[in-house]
Short mmCIF file of C-alpha atoms in Angstrom, two decimals:
data_model
loop_
_atom_site.label_atom_id
_atom_site.label_comp_id
_atom_site.label_asym_id
_atom_site.label_seq_id
_atom_site.Cartn_x
_atom_site.Cartn_y
_atom_site.Cartn_z
CA ASP A 1 -5.91 -0.20 -12.53
CA ALA A 2 -4.42 1.69 -9.60
CA HIS A 3 -4.31 -1.39 -7.38
CA CYS A 4 -4.12 -5.01 -8.50
CA HIS A 5 -2.57 -8.19 -7.14
CA ILE A 6 -2.13 -10.29 -10.27
CA GLN A 7 1.10 -11.68 -8.82
CA PHE A 8 -0.91 -13.59 -6.17
CA ASP A 9 -1.23 -17.37 -6.31
CA GLN A 10 -4.91 -17.07 -7.26
CA TYR A 11 -3.75 -15.98 -10.73
CA GLU A 12 -1.10 -18.62 -11.33
CA HIS A 13 -3.38 -20.56 -13.73
CA ASP A 14 -4.58 -17.60 -15.77
CA GLU A 15 -2.07 -14.82 -15.08
CA THR A 16 -0.94 -14.56 -18.70
CA GLU A 17 -4.52 -14.50 -19.97
CA VAL A 18 -5.51 -11.77 -17.49
CA ILE A 19 -2.47 -9.67 -18.40
CA ASP A 20 -3.09 -10.16 -22.13
CA GLN A 21 -6.73 -9.12 -21.65
CA MET A 22 -5.57 -5.99 -19.82
CA SER A 23 -3.43 -5.14 -22.82
CA LYS A 24 -6.27 -5.73 -25.28
CA GLU A 25 -8.56 -3.50 -23.23
CA GLY A 26 -5.92 -0.76 -22.89
CA VAL A 27 -5.61 -1.18 -19.12
CA ALA A 28 -2.32 -0.43 -17.43
CA GLY A 29 -1.88 -1.57 -13.86
CA ILE A 30 0.04 -1.06 -10.66
CA VAL A 31 0.83 -4.49 -9.25
CA VAL A 32 0.85 -3.95 -5.49
CA GLY A 33 3.17 -5.78 -3.12
CA VAL A 34 2.00 -6.78 0.36
CA ASP A 35 5.21 -8.39 1.61
CA LEU A 36 8.74 -8.90 0.31
CA THR A 37 7.92 -11.91 -1.90
CA SER A 38 4.86 -10.33 -3.50
CA SER A 39 6.75 -7.04 -3.96
CA GLN A 40 9.52 -8.88 -5.80
CA LYS A 41 6.93 -10.67 -7.94
CA ALA A 42 5.19 -7.35 -8.67
CA LEU A 43 8.46 -5.87 -9.89
CA SER A 44 9.19 -8.98 -11.96
CA LEU A 45 5.85 -8.61 -13.76
CA ALA A 46 6.40 -4.89 -14.24
CA GLU A 47 9.77 -5.56 -15.84
CA LYS A 48 8.18 -8.10 -18.18
CA TYR A 49 5.22 -5.98 -19.37
CA GLU A 50 5.43 -2.40 -20.61
CA TYR A 51 1.98 -1.45 -19.26
CA LEU A 52 2.51 -2.86 -15.74
CA TYR A 53 4.14 -1.01 -12.87
CA ALA A 54 4.87 -2.07 -9.30
CA SER A 55 4.63 -0.90 -5.74
CA VAL A 56 6.59 -2.42 -2.87
CA GLY A 57 5.52 -2.64 0.74
CA LEU A 58 4.41 -4.61 3.75
CA HIS A 59 0.66 -4.80 4.40
CA PRO A 60 -0.25 -3.88 7.99
CA ASN A 61 -1.68 -7.35 8.61
CA HIS A 62 1.81 -8.74 8.00
CA ALA A 63 3.58 -6.12 10.14
CA GLY A 64 3.90 -8.46 13.10
CA ASP A 65 4.90 -11.44 10.97
CA ASP A 66 7.57 -9.95 8.72
CA LEU A 67 10.43 -7.59 9.34
CA PHE A 68 10.21 -4.46 7.23
CA ALA A 69 13.79 -4.50 5.96
CA VAL A 70 14.04 -0.89 4.84
CA ASP A 71 17.27 -1.35 2.88
CA THR A 72 15.83 -4.27 0.92
CA TYR A 73 12.61 -2.42 0.10
CA ARG A 74 14.61 0.74 -0.75
CA SER A 75 16.67 -1.25 -3.23
CA LEU A 76 13.51 -2.54 -4.92
CA ALA A 77 11.82 0.87 -4.80
CA LYS A 78 14.66 2.57 -6.67
CA HIS A 79 13.79 0.59 -9.79
CA PRO A 80 12.17 2.89 -12.40
CA LYS A 81 9.16 0.56 -12.76
CA VAL A 82 8.35 0.93 -9.05
CA VAL A 83 5.97 3.87 -8.92
CA ALA A 84 4.76 3.72 -5.30
CA ILE A 85 5.48 2.55 -1.76
CA GLY A 86 2.92 0.22 -0.23
CA GLU A 87 0.53 -1.38 0.35
CA CYS A 88 1.06 -0.11 3.84
CA GLY A 89 -0.94 1.51 6.60
CA LEU A 90 -3.09 0.55 9.57
CA ASP A 91 -5.65 -2.24 9.82
CA TYR A 92 -7.65 -2.37 13.04
CA TYR A 93 -10.34 -4.62 11.56
CA ARG A 94 -8.75 -7.89 10.46
CA PRO A 95 -6.20 -8.91 13.08
CA ILE A 96 -7.59 -11.52 15.48
CA GLU A 97 -6.79 -9.30 18.44
CA VAL A 98 -6.29 -5.60 18.00
CA ASN A 99 -4.63 -4.13 21.05
CA ASN A 100 -2.19 -1.29 21.64
CA GLU A 101 0.79 -3.55 20.94
CA VAL A 102 -0.58 -4.54 17.52
CA LYS A 103 -1.44 -0.92 16.74
CA ASN A 104 2.02 0.30 17.80
CA VAL A 105 3.79 -2.30 15.63
CA GLN A 106 1.64 -1.31 12.64
CA LYS A 107 2.32 2.39 13.27
CA GLU A 108 6.10 1.87 13.45
CA VAL A 109 6.15 -0.11 10.20
CA PHE A 110 3.88 2.45 8.55
CA LYS A 111 6.20 5.29 9.63
CA LYS A 112 9.09 3.49 7.91
CA HIS A 113 7.04 3.32 4.70
CA ILE A 114 6.25 7.02 4.98
CA GLU A 115 9.92 7.87 5.46
CA LEU A 116 10.91 5.74 2.46
CA ALA A 117 8.24 7.34 0.27
CA ALA A 118 9.41 10.81 1.31
CA GLU A 119 13.06 9.91 0.72
CA LEU A 120 12.42 8.54 -2.77
CA ASN A 121 9.66 11.03 -3.65
CA LYS A 122 7.21 8.27 -4.47
CA PRO A 123 3.53 8.16 -3.51
CA LEU A 124 2.14 5.87 -0.84
CA ILE A 125 -0.54 3.27 -1.39
CA ILE A 126 -2.28 3.19 1.98
CA HIS A 127 -4.49 0.47 3.34
CA ALA A 128 -6.47 1.79 6.30
CA ARG A 129 -9.29 -0.24 7.79
CA PRO A 130 -10.97 0.94 10.98
CA SER A 131 -12.33 -1.27 13.72
CA LYS A 132 -16.03 -2.02 13.42
CA GLY A 133 -18.27 0.98 13.97
CA THR A 134 -15.42 3.52 14.12
CA GLN A 135 -13.07 5.54 11.93
CA ASP A 136 -10.10 5.00 14.27
CA ALA A 137 -7.55 3.74 11.70
CA TYR A 138 -8.31 6.68 9.41
CA HIS A 139 -7.88 9.16 12.24
CA ASP A 140 -4.53 7.61 13.19
CA VAL A 141 -3.35 7.66 9.55
CA ILE A 142 -4.40 11.30 9.19
CA GLU A 143 -2.48 12.28 12.32
CA LEU A 144 0.66 10.44 11.19
CA LEU A 145 0.49 12.05 7.75
CA LYS A 146 -0.03 15.53 9.23
CA GLU A 147 3.10 15.08 11.36
CA VAL A 148 5.19 14.10 8.35
CA LYS A 149 3.78 16.68 5.92
CA THR A 150 5.40 19.52 7.88
CA ASN A 151 8.85 18.20 6.92
CA HIS A 152 7.85 16.54 3.65
CA PRO A 153 5.16 18.69 2.01
CA ALA A 154 5.44 16.79 -1.30
CA LEU A 155 4.28 13.53 0.32
CA ARG A 156 1.26 12.16 -1.51
CA GLY A 157 -0.54 8.94 -2.31
CA ASP A 158 -3.79 7.04 -2.48
CA ILE A 159 -6.06 5.76 0.25
CA HIS A 160 -6.97 2.33 -1.11
CA PHE A 161 -10.42 0.80 -0.57
CA PHE A 162 -11.77 3.84 1.27
CA VAL A 163 -14.81 3.22 3.48
CA GLY A 164 -14.58 6.35 5.65
CA GLY A 165 -16.88 9.30 5.93
CA LEU A 166 -16.92 12.77 4.43
CA SER A 167 -14.73 14.36 7.13
CA GLU A 168 -12.05 11.69 6.67
CA ALA A 169 -12.20 12.08 2.88
CA GLU A 170 -11.83 15.86 3.18
CA ALA A 171 -8.87 15.43 5.54
CA PHE A 172 -7.07 13.09 3.12
CA ILE A 173 -7.75 15.36 0.15
CA ALA A 174 -6.39 18.33 2.13
CA LEU A 175 -3.20 16.28 2.61
CA ASP A 176 -2.86 15.79 -1.20
CA PHE A 177 -4.04 12.19 -1.14
CA THR A 178 -6.51 10.61 -3.52
CA ILE A 179 -9.18 8.18 -2.45
CA SER A 180 -10.15 4.98 -4.24
CA PHE A 181 -13.28 2.93 -3.72
#
């Protein structure tokens, strides 16, 4: 499973059973962090189970709530069981009010994730969700990635929960990113 959140509170009553079932079914998983606490919990699970791995990051919907402490996330990300940076990106759909200030905060936090991924040579797990009836978040992510790829051509990752169109998919694939549905 390239993207699971079994460290979330929803699993506190059956976490062990779910993880045991994954093992029985031969399913490995990347436990994806969305803030500092969930990133730490993801790493804790990854350390406990051979077939679990972790990613660390700050979800764009939390970008205005939490400080993205790069040094703290870097320290976590250097662990050998951390295989990706994220969940990070741009979400123009869920915030109550999406304005330029919200978008700019998300972009700045996302750029820090990109820089960390490039520095540590780890893939990104990107959450991009456009505003209703548009592909705006995808277009902004594509532009940011194009800017960075000139200096960091090895940058790669996955576009999680992709709902874009063919042109956006082709653009991400051209940038060495995979797409998950």
